[in-house]
Coordinates of C-alpha atoms and ligand atoms in Angstrom, one line a residue:
M1270 CA -12.8 6.0 -63.6
A1271 CA -15.9 8.0 -61.6
L1272 CA -16.4 10.0 -64.4
F1273 CA -18.9 9.1 -67.4
P1274 CA -16.6 8.2 -70.5
T1275 CA -18.4 11.3 -72.6
Y1276 CA -14.9 12.3 -73.6
N1277 CA -12.0 10.3 -75.7
R1278 CA -9.3 12.7 -73.8
Y1279 CA -6.1 13.0 -74.6
Q1280 CA -2.9 12.0 -72.7
L1281 CA -2.5 15.5 -71.0
S1282 CA -3.3 16.2 -67.4
V1283 CA -3.3 19.7 -66.7
K1284 CA -1.7 21.4 -64.0
S1285 CA -1.4 25.3 -65.0
A1286 CA -2.3 27.7 -67.8
D1287 CA -0.9 31.3 -68.3
G1288 CA -1.4 33.2 -71.7
T1289 CA -1.0 31.0 -74.7
I1290 CA 0.9 28.3 -72.4
V1291 CA -0.7 25.0 -70.8
K1292 CA 1.5 23.0 -68.5
N1293 CA 1.1 19.5 -67.8
V1294 CA 1.5 18.0 -64.2
E1295 CA 5.3 16.7 -65.3
G1296 CA 5.9 20.7 -66.2
K1297 CA 6.0 19.9 -70.0
E1298 CA 4.7 23.0 -71.8
Y1299 CA 2.0 23.4 -74.3
L1300 CA 1.3 26.2 -77.3
D1301 CA -2.3 26.4 -76.7
F1302 CA -4.1 26.8 -80.6
G1303 CA -7.2 25.5 -79.0
T1304 CA -7.9 27.8 -76.3
G1305 CA -10.3 25.4 -74.7
I1306 CA -12.4 25.1 -77.7
G1307 CA -12.5 29.0 -78.7
V1308 CA -13.0 30.1 -74.7
C1309 CA -10.0 31.5 -73.8
N1310 CA -10.1 34.3 -76.2
L1311 CA -7.6 36.5 -74.0
G1312 CA -5.3 33.8 -73.5
H1313 CA -5.3 31.8 -69.9
R1314 CA -5.5 33.9 -66.7
H1315 CA -5.6 37.2 -68.6
P1316 CA -4.4 39.6 -65.6
V1317 CA -7.8 42.2 -66.5
V1318 CA -10.2 39.3 -66.2
Q1319 CA -8.4 37.9 -63.4
Q1320 CA -8.6 41.1 -61.2
S1321 CA -12.1 41.8 -62.3
I1322 CA -13.1 38.1 -61.0
E1323 CA -10.9 38.4 -57.8
K1324 CA -12.9 41.6 -57.0
Q1325 CA -15.9 40.1 -57.3
L1326 CA -14.8 37.3 -55.1
K1327 CA -14.5 39.7 -52.3
E1328 CA -18.1 41.3 -53.0
Y1329 CA -20.5 38.3 -53.8
W1330 CA -20.9 35.2 -55.6
H1331 CA -24.7 34.6 -56.2
V1332 CA -27.8 36.3 -55.1
S1333 CA -30.3 34.8 -57.6
N1334 CA -32.0 36.7 -60.4
L1335 CA -34.9 37.8 -57.7
Y1336 CA -32.5 40.9 -57.1
H1337 CA -30.6 43.1 -59.3
S1338 CA -27.1 42.7 -60.1
P1339 CA -25.7 46.0 -61.3
I1340 CA -23.0 43.9 -63.0
Q1341 CA -25.3 42.4 -65.3
D1342 CA -26.6 45.8 -66.5
I1343 CA -23.1 46.8 -67.1
V1344 CA -22.1 43.7 -69.3
A1345 CA -25.3 43.9 -71.2
E1346 CA -25.0 47.3 -71.7
A1347 CA -21.7 46.9 -73.3
I1348 CA -23.0 44.2 -75.4
T1349 CA -26.1 46.3 -76.6
K1350 CA -23.8 49.5 -77.2
N1351 CA -21.6 47.6 -79.6
S1352 CA -24.2 45.3 -81.6
P1353 CA -27.4 45.8 -83.3
G1354 CA -29.2 44.1 -80.5
D1355 CA -31.2 45.7 -77.2
N1356 CA -31.7 43.5 -74.9
V1357 CA -29.9 40.5 -73.5
F1358 CA -30.9 37.2 -71.6
F1359 CA -28.0 35.5 -69.7
C1360 CA -27.2 32.1 -69.4
N1361 CA -24.5 29.6 -68.5
S1362 CA -23.5 28.0 -72.2
G1363 CA -23.9 28.2 -75.8
A1364 CA -26.4 25.4 -75.9
E1365 CA -28.7 27.4 -73.4
A1366 CA -28.2 30.5 -75.4
N1367 CA -29.4 28.8 -78.3
E1368 CA -32.2 27.4 -76.6
A1369 CA -33.2 30.7 -75.6
A1370 CA -33.2 32.0 -79.2
I1371 CA -35.1 29.4 -80.2
K1372 CA -38.0 29.6 -77.5
L1373 CA -38.1 33.6 -78.4
A1374 CA -38.2 33.1 -82.1
R1375 CA -41.3 30.7 -81.4
K1376 CA -43.0 32.7 -79.0
V1377 CA -42.7 36.1 -80.7
T1378 CA -43.6 34.7 -84.2
G1379 CA -46.5 32.1 -83.4
K1380 CA -44.8 30.1 -85.5
E1381 CA -42.8 26.8 -84.7
K1382 CA -40.2 26.1 -87.8
I1383 CA -36.6 26.5 -87.5
I1384 CA -34.5 26.4 -90.5
T1385 CA -30.7 25.4 -90.0
F1386 CA -28.0 24.2 -92.1
N1387 CA -26.2 20.9 -92.9
Q1388 CA -22.8 20.9 -90.8
S1389 CA -24.1 23.1 -88.6
F1390 CA -23.7 22.7 -84.5
H1391 CA -25.6 24.3 -82.0
G1392 CA -25.4 22.4 -79.2
R1393 CA -26.5 19.1 -77.4
T1394 CA -29.6 20.1 -75.4
F1395 CA -32.6 18.8 -76.8
A1396 CA -33.6 21.9 -78.8
T1397 CA -30.2 22.5 -80.0
M1398 CA -29.5 18.8 -81.1
A1399 CA -32.6 19.1 -83.2
A1400 CA -31.1 22.4 -84.4
T1401 CA -27.8 20.8 -85.2
G1402 CA -27.4 19.7 -88.8
Q1403 CA -25.3 16.4 -88.1
E1404 CA -27.1 13.1 -87.6
K1405 CA -24.3 11.7 -85.3
V1406 CA -25.4 14.3 -82.8
R1407 CA -29.0 12.9 -82.6
E1408 CA -28.4 9.1 -82.9
G1409 CA -29.8 7.0 -80.1
F1410 CA -31.6 9.7 -78.4
G1411 CA -35.3 9.0 -79.7
P1412 CA -37.5 11.8 -81.4
M1413 CA -36.1 14.9 -81.8
L1414 CA -37.8 18.2 -81.1
Q1415 CA -40.3 18.9 -84.0
S1416 CA -40.4 21.7 -87.0
F1417 CA -36.5 21.6 -87.6
A1418 CA -35.3 21.6 -91.3
Y1419 CA -31.9 21.5 -92.6
A1420 CA -31.0 23.2 -95.5
I1421 CA -27.4 23.4 -97.7
F1422 CA -24.7 25.6 -96.5
N1423 CA -24.4 28.6 -99.0
D1424 CA -27.1 27.4 -101.0
I1425 CA -30.0 30.0 -101.1
E1426 CA -32.4 27.9 -103.1
S1427 CA -32.3 25.2 -100.6
V1428 CA -33.6 27.6 -98.1
K1429 CA -36.4 28.6 -100.2
Q1430 CA -37.4 25.0 -100.6
Q1431 CA -37.6 24.6 -96.9
I1432 CA -39.6 27.9 -96.1
D1433 CA -43.4 27.4 -95.4
Q1434 CA -46.1 29.3 -93.5
N1435 CA -45.0 28.0 -90.4
T1436 CA -41.3 29.3 -90.5
A1437 CA -40.4 31.2 -87.4
A1438 CA -36.7 31.7 -88.1
V1439 CA -33.2 31.0 -89.8
M1440 CA -30.4 30.2 -87.7
L1441 CA -26.8 30.5 -89.0
E1442 CA -23.2 30.2 -88.0
V1443 CA -21.5 32.7 -90.5
V1444 CA -18.5 30.4 -90.3
Q1445 CA -19.7 27.0 -89.7
G1446 CA -16.9 25.7 -86.8
E1447 CA -17.4 22.5 -85.5
G1448 CA -18.4 21.3 -88.9
G1449 CA -15.3 22.3 -90.7
V1450 CA -14.4 26.0 -90.7
F1451 CA -16.6 27.1 -93.6
P1452 CA -17.3 30.7 -93.9
A1453 CA -20.5 31.8 -95.7
N1454 CA -20.6 33.5 -98.9
Q1455 CA -21.4 37.1 -99.1
T1456 CA -24.0 36.9 -101.8
F1457 CA -25.6 33.7 -99.7
V1458 CA -25.9 35.8 -96.6
N1459 CA -27.4 39.0 -98.4
D1460 CA -30.0 36.8 -100.2
L1461 CA -30.6 35.0 -96.9
V1462 CA -31.5 38.1 -95.1
Q1463 CA -33.5 39.7 -97.9
L1464 CA -35.2 36.4 -98.1
C1465 CA -36.3 36.3 -94.6
N1466 CA -37.2 40.3 -94.5
E1467 CA -39.5 39.6 -97.6
K1468 CA -41.1 36.6 -95.7
D1469 CA -41.0 38.0 -91.8
I1470 CA -39.0 35.3 -91.0
L1471 CA -36.2 36.1 -88.1
V1472 CA -32.7 35.6 -88.6
I1473 CA -30.7 34.4 -85.6
I1474 CA -26.9 34.3 -86.0
D1475 CA -24.7 31.8 -83.8
E1476 CA -21.8 33.8 -82.5
I1477 CA -20.9 31.1 -80.1
Q1478 CA -17.7 30.5 -81.6
T1479 CA -17.2 33.3 -84.3
G1480 CA -18.2 36.2 -81.5
I1481 CA -16.0 38.2 -79.1
G1482 CA -13.3 39.1 -81.6
R1483 CA -12.5 35.6 -82.8
T1484 CA -12.8 36.6 -86.1
G1485 CA -11.2 39.8 -85.8
K1486 CA -14.3 41.8 -85.4
K1487 CA -16.5 42.2 -82.4
F1488 CA -19.1 39.6 -84.1
G1489 CA -18.6 37.6 -87.1
F1490 CA -21.6 39.2 -88.8
E1491 CA -20.1 42.3 -89.1
H1492 CA -18.2 41.3 -91.8
Y1493 CA -21.0 40.6 -93.9
G1494 CA -23.1 43.9 -92.9
I1495 CA -26.1 42.4 -91.7
E1496 CA -28.0 43.0 -88.5
P1497 CA -29.5 39.8 -87.2
D1498 CA -32.7 40.1 -85.0
I1499 CA -31.2 37.6 -82.6
F1500 CA -27.8 36.5 -82.0
T1501 CA -26.1 34.1 -79.4
L1502 CA -22.8 34.0 -77.4
A1503 CA -21.0 31.9 -75.0
K1504 CA -17.4 30.4 -75.2
G1505 CA -15.1 33.7 -75.3
L1506 CA -17.9 35.9 -73.4
G1507 CA -16.2 34.8 -70.1
N1508 CA -12.8 33.5 -71.2
G1509 CA -13.0 30.3 -69.3
L1510 CA -16.0 31.1 -66.8
P1511 CA -19.5 29.6 -67.8
V1512 CA -21.7 32.3 -69.5
G1513 CA -24.0 32.4 -72.4
A1514 CA -26.2 35.3 -73.5
M1515 CA -28.9 35.5 -76.2
V1516 CA -29.1 39.3 -77.6
A1517 CA -32.1 40.3 -79.7
K1518 CA -33.6 43.6 -80.8
R1519 CA -36.3 45.6 -78.5
K1520 CA -39.2 44.7 -80.5
Y1521 CA -38.7 41.3 -79.1
A1522 CA -38.6 42.0 -75.6
E1523 CA -42.0 41.2 -74.4
G1524 CA -41.7 37.8 -75.7
F1525 CA -39.5 37.0 -72.6
G1526 CA -41.6 38.8 -70.1
P1527 CA -41.6 37.7 -66.3
G1528 CA -41.8 33.9 -65.9
A1529 CA -41.4 33.2 -69.6
H1530 CA -37.8 31.8 -69.2
G1531 CA -35.4 31.9 -66.8
S1532 CA -31.9 30.4 -65.3
T1533 CA -31.2 30.0 -61.5
F1534 CA -27.1 30.9 -62.6
G1535 CA -27.8 32.9 -65.5
G1536 CA -25.7 36.3 -65.1
N1537 CA -23.8 34.7 -62.2
P1538 CA -22.1 37.6 -60.7
V1539 CA -18.4 36.1 -60.9
A1540 CA -19.0 35.2 -64.6
M1541 CA -20.3 38.8 -65.3
A1542 CA -16.8 40.2 -63.7
A1543 CA -15.0 37.8 -66.3
A1544 CA -17.3 38.7 -69.0
K1545 CA -17.3 42.5 -67.9
A1546 CA -13.1 42.5 -68.4
V1547 CA -13.6 40.9 -71.6
V1548 CA -15.9 43.2 -73.3
S1549 CA -14.1 46.1 -72.1
T1550 CA -10.7 44.6 -73.6
V1551 CA -12.2 43.1 -76.9
F1552 CA -14.6 45.7 -77.9
D1553 CA -12.0 48.2 -78.8
D1554 CA -10.7 49.0 -82.2
V1555 CA -7.0 49.3 -81.4
F1556 CA -7.1 45.8 -80.0
L1557 CA -9.4 44.4 -82.7
N1558 CA -7.0 45.8 -85.3
E1559 CA -4.1 44.1 -83.7
V1560 CA -6.3 40.8 -84.0
T1561 CA -6.5 41.1 -87.7
E1562 CA -2.5 41.9 -88.4
K1563 CA -2.2 38.7 -86.4
A1564 CA -4.6 37.0 -88.3
N1565 CA -2.8 38.2 -91.6
Y1566 CA 0.5 37.3 -90.4
L1567 CA -0.7 33.7 -89.7
S1568 CA -2.0 33.7 -93.1
E1569 CA 1.1 34.7 -94.7
Q1570 CA 3.0 31.9 -92.6
L1571 CA 0.3 29.1 -93.6
V1572 CA 0.2 30.2 -97.2
K1573 CA 4.1 30.0 -97.2
E1574 CA 4.7 27.2 -94.9
I1575 CA 1.6 24.7 -94.7
N1576 CA -0.2 25.1 -97.8
P1577 CA 2.4 23.3 -100.1
L1578 CA 2.6 20.4 -98.1
N1579 CA 0.9 17.2 -99.9
I1580 CA -1.5 16.5 -97.1
V1581 CA -3.2 19.7 -97.3
K1582 CA -5.9 20.4 -99.4
E1583 CA -7.1 23.9 -98.7
I1584 CA -6.8 26.2 -95.7
R1585 CA -10.0 28.4 -94.9
Q1586 CA -9.7 31.3 -92.3
K1587 CA -11.6 34.1 -90.8
G1588 CA -9.6 36.1 -88.6
L1589 CA -7.8 33.7 -86.0
M1590 CA -10.5 31.1 -86.8
V1591 CA -8.8 28.6 -89.4
G1592 CA -9.5 25.1 -90.6
I1593 CA -6.7 23.1 -92.6
D1594 CA -8.3 20.9 -94.8
C1595 CA -6.5 17.5 -95.1
G1596 CA -9.3 15.6 -97.3
K1597 CA -8.7 12.7 -95.0
N1598 CA -9.2 11.8 -91.3
V1599 CA -7.0 14.2 -89.0
S1600 CA -7.6 12.3 -85.6
H1601 CA -4.0 10.6 -85.8
I1602 CA -2.5 14.2 -86.4
V1603 CA -3.7 16.1 -83.5
P1604 CA -2.0 13.8 -80.8
K1605 CA 1.2 14.0 -83.0
L1606 CA 1.3 17.8 -82.9
M1607 CA 0.1 17.3 -79.0
E1608 CA 3.6 15.2 -78.6
K1609 CA 5.7 18.0 -79.8
G1610 CA 4.2 20.8 -77.9
L1611 CA 1.2 22.1 -80.1
L1612 CA -2.5 21.9 -78.7
V1613 CA -4.8 22.0 -82.0
L1614 CA -8.5 20.9 -82.3
S1615 CA -10.0 18.9 -85.2
A1616 CA -13.3 20.1 -86.9
G1617 CA -15.5 17.5 -88.9
E1618 CA -13.3 14.6 -89.6
N1619 CA -10.7 16.1 -92.0
V1620 CA -9.8 19.6 -90.8
I1621 CA -7.3 20.9 -88.2
R1622 CA -8.9 23.7 -86.5
L1623 CA -6.5 26.4 -85.1
L1624 CA -8.1 28.9 -82.6
P1625 CA -5.1 30.5 -80.7
P1626 CA -5.8 33.4 -78.4
L1627 CA -6.3 36.6 -79.9
T1628 CA -3.4 37.8 -77.6
V1629 CA -0.9 35.3 -79.6
S1630 CA 2.5 36.8 -80.4
T1631 CA 4.2 36.4 -83.9
G1632 CA 6.8 34.5 -82.3
E1633 CA 4.0 32.0 -80.9
I1634 CA 2.7 31.8 -84.3
D1635 CA 6.2 30.9 -85.9
Q1636 CA 6.6 28.2 -83.2
A1637 CA 3.0 26.8 -84.1
V1638 CA 3.7 26.9 -87.9
S1639 CA 7.3 25.3 -87.4
I1640 CA 5.7 22.4 -85.3
M1641 CA 2.9 21.6 -88.1
K1642 CA 5.4 21.9 -90.9
E1643 CA 7.6 19.4 -89.3
T1644 CA 4.6 17.1 -88.1
L1645 CA 2.7 17.5 -91.3
E1646 CA 5.8 16.5 -93.6
T1647 CA 6.0 13.3 -91.9
V1648 CA 2.5 11.8 -91.7
Ligands
PLP1727 C1 -21.2 27.5 -82.9 C2 -21.7 26.7 -81.5 N1 -22.9 26.8 -81.3 C3 -23.4 26.3 -80.0 C4 -22.1 25.5 -79.3 C5 -22.6 24.9 -78.1 O1 -21.9 25.5 -77.0 P1 -21.9 24.9 -75.5 O2 -21.0 23.8 -75.7 O3 -21.3 25.9 -74.5 O4 -23.3 24.5 -75.0 C6 -20.9 25.6 -79.8 C7 -19.9 24.7 -79.2 O5 -18.7 24.1 -79.9 C8 -20.9 26.3 -81.1 O6 -19.5 26.0 -81.5

């Protein structure tokens, strides 16, 4: 094996993928309800995305950010027209987008402390590891970047206890993804935003998993009626091509003046071509209403078929982001579902996580629910 053993990989070698279906090298088909960890929101090789990439491949692949790439402006405008943000910094991953958000927040406030939450996940670079409220992610890497503090999710008093004169920002996932699919409470979010406004603290929303239609809205924060100062995107933005984005209000633009931050590959034209097709498809009310209808259908099926099973403790859902909490370790269940042709994810230790493509059909939902029912009945 020439690769680092960084991942415990499942016994599946991929040959091809199309829509909701992944095929292995032997030709076996799987229903993909994990979408590459919430990335292929439009399904695999969505034709509009593919056409856009192919067109760009024939024009140019990379020239660096020393020159203008008009396709970056098109994607940035699509994001800012559809959000409270005004300026976009493009990078290549979720961790990089959060890294940029943390740097910008420190720079524009002149303060250092960033408050995040227990069970949060923000990435694996040094700053984003420090931001992540999970001890196991930080273990073994020596001293972390200083000035991060962890509050209790959905508990405004614990945030108040962490705030001091040096607090630059609070960083939040409106639905904690990796931590176990935990949606934030409306009152908690209201109180948090009010508190941050009163104390001149920036609100950073990590939309890396919840953004780009995943919850039935363009961005997850829309469910809560709030406007973050900064938010971050990645995963679904490129539908499989690596791209991240940090989006902020105009008043913070000067914090990232020339030389303050950068990335050789950030805003790569081929990744931008994918993102352009994604945003033009997803930022559409008809499309998003269909996502919500599918999410409602999935919810009905889960309530009817899966919730009554003995093993299931609770089902949590926001749009097409679902956590089936089994109250005990699910690591043996995920491969069993895979054997039966259904790819799912886990979240935390006890939660089966479903992130189907937003383009999933009701027939595919029925098939997935039936495989889950049959499997969860016997484990
Ligand atoms: C909410 C959230 N933030 C940040 C990240 C890190 O993204 P990446 O793996 O692209 O660096 C993830 C990845 O799972 C995530 O779910």
